[in-house]
Short mmCIF file of C-alpha atoms in Angstrom, two decimals:
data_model
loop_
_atom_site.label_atom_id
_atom_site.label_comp_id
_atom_site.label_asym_id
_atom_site.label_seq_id
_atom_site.Cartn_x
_atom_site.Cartn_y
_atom_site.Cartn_z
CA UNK A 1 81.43 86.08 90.03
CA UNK A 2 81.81 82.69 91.40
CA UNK A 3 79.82 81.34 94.66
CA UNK A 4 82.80 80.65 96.68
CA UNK A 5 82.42 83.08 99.42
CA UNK A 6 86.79 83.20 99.43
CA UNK A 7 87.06 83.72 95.65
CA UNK A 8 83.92 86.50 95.91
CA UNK A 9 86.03 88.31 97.79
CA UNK A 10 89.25 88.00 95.67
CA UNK A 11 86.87 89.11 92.46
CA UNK A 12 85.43 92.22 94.69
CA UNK A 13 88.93 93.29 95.78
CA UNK A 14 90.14 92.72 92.04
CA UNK A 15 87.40 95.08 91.14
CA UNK A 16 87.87 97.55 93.67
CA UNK A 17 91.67 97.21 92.85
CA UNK A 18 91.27 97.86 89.37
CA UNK A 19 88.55 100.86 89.55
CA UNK A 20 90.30 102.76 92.50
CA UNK A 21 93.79 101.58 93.18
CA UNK A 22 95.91 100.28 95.79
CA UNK A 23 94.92 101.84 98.73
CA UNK A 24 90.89 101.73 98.09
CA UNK A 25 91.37 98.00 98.43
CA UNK A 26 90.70 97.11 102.59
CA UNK A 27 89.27 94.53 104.22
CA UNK A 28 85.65 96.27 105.31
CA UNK A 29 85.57 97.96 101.19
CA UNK A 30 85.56 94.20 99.78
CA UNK A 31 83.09 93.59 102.66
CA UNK A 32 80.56 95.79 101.26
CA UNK A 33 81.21 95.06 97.91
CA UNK A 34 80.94 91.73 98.04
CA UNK A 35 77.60 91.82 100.23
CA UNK A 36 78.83 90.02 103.55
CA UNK A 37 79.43 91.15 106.78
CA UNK A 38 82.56 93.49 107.90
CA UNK A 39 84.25 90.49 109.67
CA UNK A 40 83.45 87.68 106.70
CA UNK A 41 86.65 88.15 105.62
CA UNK A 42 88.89 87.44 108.50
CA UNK A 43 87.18 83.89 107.29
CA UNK A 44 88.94 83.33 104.71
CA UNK A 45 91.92 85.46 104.70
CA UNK A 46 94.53 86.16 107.65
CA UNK A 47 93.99 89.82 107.45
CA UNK A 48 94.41 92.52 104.69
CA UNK A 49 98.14 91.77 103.60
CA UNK A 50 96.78 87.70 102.55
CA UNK A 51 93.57 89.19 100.81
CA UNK A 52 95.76 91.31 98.60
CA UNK A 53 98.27 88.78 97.95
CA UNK A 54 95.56 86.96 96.70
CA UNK A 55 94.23 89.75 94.44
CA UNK A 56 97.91 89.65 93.17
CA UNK A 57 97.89 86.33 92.35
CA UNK A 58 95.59 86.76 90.11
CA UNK A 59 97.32 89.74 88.14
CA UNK A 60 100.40 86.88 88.04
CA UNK A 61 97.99 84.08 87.25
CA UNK A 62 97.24 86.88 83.97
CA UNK A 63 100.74 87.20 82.86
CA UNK A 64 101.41 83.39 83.28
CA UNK A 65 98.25 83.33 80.58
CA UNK A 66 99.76 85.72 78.33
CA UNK A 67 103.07 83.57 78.20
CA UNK A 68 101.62 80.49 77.27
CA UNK A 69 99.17 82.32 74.81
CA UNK A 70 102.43 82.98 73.00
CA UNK A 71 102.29 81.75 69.01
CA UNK A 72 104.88 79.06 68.11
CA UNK A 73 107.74 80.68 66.02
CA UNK A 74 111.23 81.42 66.18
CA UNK A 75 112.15 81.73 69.73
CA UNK A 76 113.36 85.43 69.54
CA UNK A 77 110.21 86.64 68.01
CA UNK A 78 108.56 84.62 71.45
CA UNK A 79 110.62 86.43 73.44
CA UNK A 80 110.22 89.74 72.11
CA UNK A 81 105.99 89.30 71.97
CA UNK A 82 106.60 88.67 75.78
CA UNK A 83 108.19 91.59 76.35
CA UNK A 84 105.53 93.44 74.81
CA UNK A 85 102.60 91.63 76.20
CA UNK A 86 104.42 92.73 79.97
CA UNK A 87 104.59 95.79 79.40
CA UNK A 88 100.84 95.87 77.77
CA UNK A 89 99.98 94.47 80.81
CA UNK A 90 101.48 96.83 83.15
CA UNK A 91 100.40 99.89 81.28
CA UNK A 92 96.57 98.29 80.91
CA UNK A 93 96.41 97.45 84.80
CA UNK A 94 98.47 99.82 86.52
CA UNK A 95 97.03 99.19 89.72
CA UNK A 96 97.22 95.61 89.48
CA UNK A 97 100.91 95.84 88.37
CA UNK A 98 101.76 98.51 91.02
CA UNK A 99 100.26 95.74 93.74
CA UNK A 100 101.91 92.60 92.30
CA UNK A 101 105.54 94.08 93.06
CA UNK A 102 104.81 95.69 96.93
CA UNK A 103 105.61 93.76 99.26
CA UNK A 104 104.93 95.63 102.17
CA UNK A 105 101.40 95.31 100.90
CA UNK A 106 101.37 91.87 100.02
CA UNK A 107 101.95 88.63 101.60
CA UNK A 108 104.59 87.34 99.25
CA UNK A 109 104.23 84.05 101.36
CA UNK A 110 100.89 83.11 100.57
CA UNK A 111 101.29 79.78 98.84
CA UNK A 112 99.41 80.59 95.56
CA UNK A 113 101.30 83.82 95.09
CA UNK A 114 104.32 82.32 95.94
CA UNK A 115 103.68 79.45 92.94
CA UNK A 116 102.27 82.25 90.25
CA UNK A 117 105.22 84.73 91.06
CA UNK A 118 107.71 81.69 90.29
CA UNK A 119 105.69 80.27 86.87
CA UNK A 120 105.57 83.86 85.22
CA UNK A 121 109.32 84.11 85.78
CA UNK A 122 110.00 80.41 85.01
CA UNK A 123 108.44 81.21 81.76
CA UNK A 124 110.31 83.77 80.91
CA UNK A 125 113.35 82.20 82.03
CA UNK A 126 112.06 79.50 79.36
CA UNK A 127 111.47 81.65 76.69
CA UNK A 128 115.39 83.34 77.42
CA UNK A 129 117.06 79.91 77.42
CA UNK A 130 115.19 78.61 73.92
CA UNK A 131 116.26 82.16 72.78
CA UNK A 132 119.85 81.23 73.75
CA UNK A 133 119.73 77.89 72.15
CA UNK A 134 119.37 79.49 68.54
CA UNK A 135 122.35 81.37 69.21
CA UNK A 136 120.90 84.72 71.11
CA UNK A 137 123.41 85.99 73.93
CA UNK A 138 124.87 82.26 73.79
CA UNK A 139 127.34 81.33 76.41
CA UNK A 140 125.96 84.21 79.18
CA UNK A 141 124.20 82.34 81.59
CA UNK A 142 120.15 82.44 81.46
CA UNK A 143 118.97 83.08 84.54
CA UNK A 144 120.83 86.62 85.46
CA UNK A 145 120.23 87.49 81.55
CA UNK A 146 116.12 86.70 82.33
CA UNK A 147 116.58 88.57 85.59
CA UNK A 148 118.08 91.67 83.70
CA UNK A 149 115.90 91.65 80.98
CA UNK A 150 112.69 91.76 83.67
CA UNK A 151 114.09 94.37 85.14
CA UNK A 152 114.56 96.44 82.28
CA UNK A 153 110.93 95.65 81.45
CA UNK A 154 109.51 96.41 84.90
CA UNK A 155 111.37 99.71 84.89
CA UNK A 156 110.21 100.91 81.93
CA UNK A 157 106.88 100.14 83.37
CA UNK A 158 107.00 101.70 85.95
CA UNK A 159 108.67 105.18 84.81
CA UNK A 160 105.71 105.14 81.98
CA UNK A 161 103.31 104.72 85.01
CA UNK A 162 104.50 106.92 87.19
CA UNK A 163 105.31 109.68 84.63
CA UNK A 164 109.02 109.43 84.65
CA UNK A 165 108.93 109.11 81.18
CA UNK A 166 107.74 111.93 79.00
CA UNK A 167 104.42 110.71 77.59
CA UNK A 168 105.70 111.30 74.09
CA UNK A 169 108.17 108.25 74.36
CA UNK A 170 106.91 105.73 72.07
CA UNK A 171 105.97 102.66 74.21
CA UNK A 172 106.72 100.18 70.96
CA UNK A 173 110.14 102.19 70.15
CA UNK A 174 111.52 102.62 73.32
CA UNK A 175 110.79 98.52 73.54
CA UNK A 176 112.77 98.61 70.83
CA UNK A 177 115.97 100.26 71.66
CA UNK A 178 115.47 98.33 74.79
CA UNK A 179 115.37 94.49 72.99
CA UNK A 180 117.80 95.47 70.54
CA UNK A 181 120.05 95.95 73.46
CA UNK A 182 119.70 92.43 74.87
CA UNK A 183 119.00 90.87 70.98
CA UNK A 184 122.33 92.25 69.54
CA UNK A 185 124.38 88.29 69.40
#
């Protein structure tokens, strides 16, 4: 953990976050955990909503990792490794995932949130449009196609999460089904 008493708290509420879940994460927890006072906090962050919009930003700042991590190659073969590295992601850190996307939890205003939120989905809408240009879904315009094909993603999260899908469907062939819808030309 670093000595910056503001990113001490972001790594205790990450912690917290991750070992406990949403609602475990609150302003006098990351107190404690941390090893400051009840009211250090309120230093650093506006109140509970900007602390875990900063813990957010971090699960973001994860995913916007992931997508440059990607290996060079045809573009289509990008795409599809970040569709599976999102939904590794979300299924690996379901807390952190559930958090990212509530926001009536979050402050989706905070600044650094605000610029992570927009990267990830930049990227994607990058990796989309150099999809496009070798002749996937050519001539359907990129941005609603990226918005889709997050959704699609973030659903299937979510269901998996949240037990709406039978825990016998195969993560890697219901991704699949689900690409070879958007691939098909």
């Amino acid at each position: 953990m670093e000595n910056d008493p503001r990113q001490r708290l972001i790594d205790n509420g990450v912690a917290v976050l991750t070992s406990e879940g949403v609602e475990a994460v609150t302003l006098r927890r990351i107190a404690r955990e941390a090893g400051v006072s009840h009211g250090a906090p309120l230093r650093h962050f506006a109140g509970r909503a900007e602390l875990l919009a900063a813990v957010a930003a971090t699960g973001f700042g994860e995913l916007h990792e992931r997508a440059a991590a990607l290996p060079e190659g045809n573009p289509q073969q990008r795409l599809l490794t970040a569709c599976r590295r999102y939904l590794d992601f979300a299924l690996a850190n379901p807390a952190m995932f559930e958090l990212m996307f509530r926001p009536d939890l979050i402050d989706v205003r905070e600044p650094e949130l605000a610029r992570l939120s927009g990267a990830v989905f930049e990227q994607f809408l990058d990796l989309v449009t150099r999809a496009q240009a070798v002749g996937w879904r050519r001539g359907t315009a990129s941005r609603p196609l990226a918005a889709s094909l997050w959704a699609s993603l973030h659903g299937l999260a979510a269901l998996w999460l949240r037990g709406g899908l039978a825990e016998s469907s195969d993560v890697e062939q219901t991704l699949a089904v689900t690409l070879n819808t958007y691939l098909r030309s």
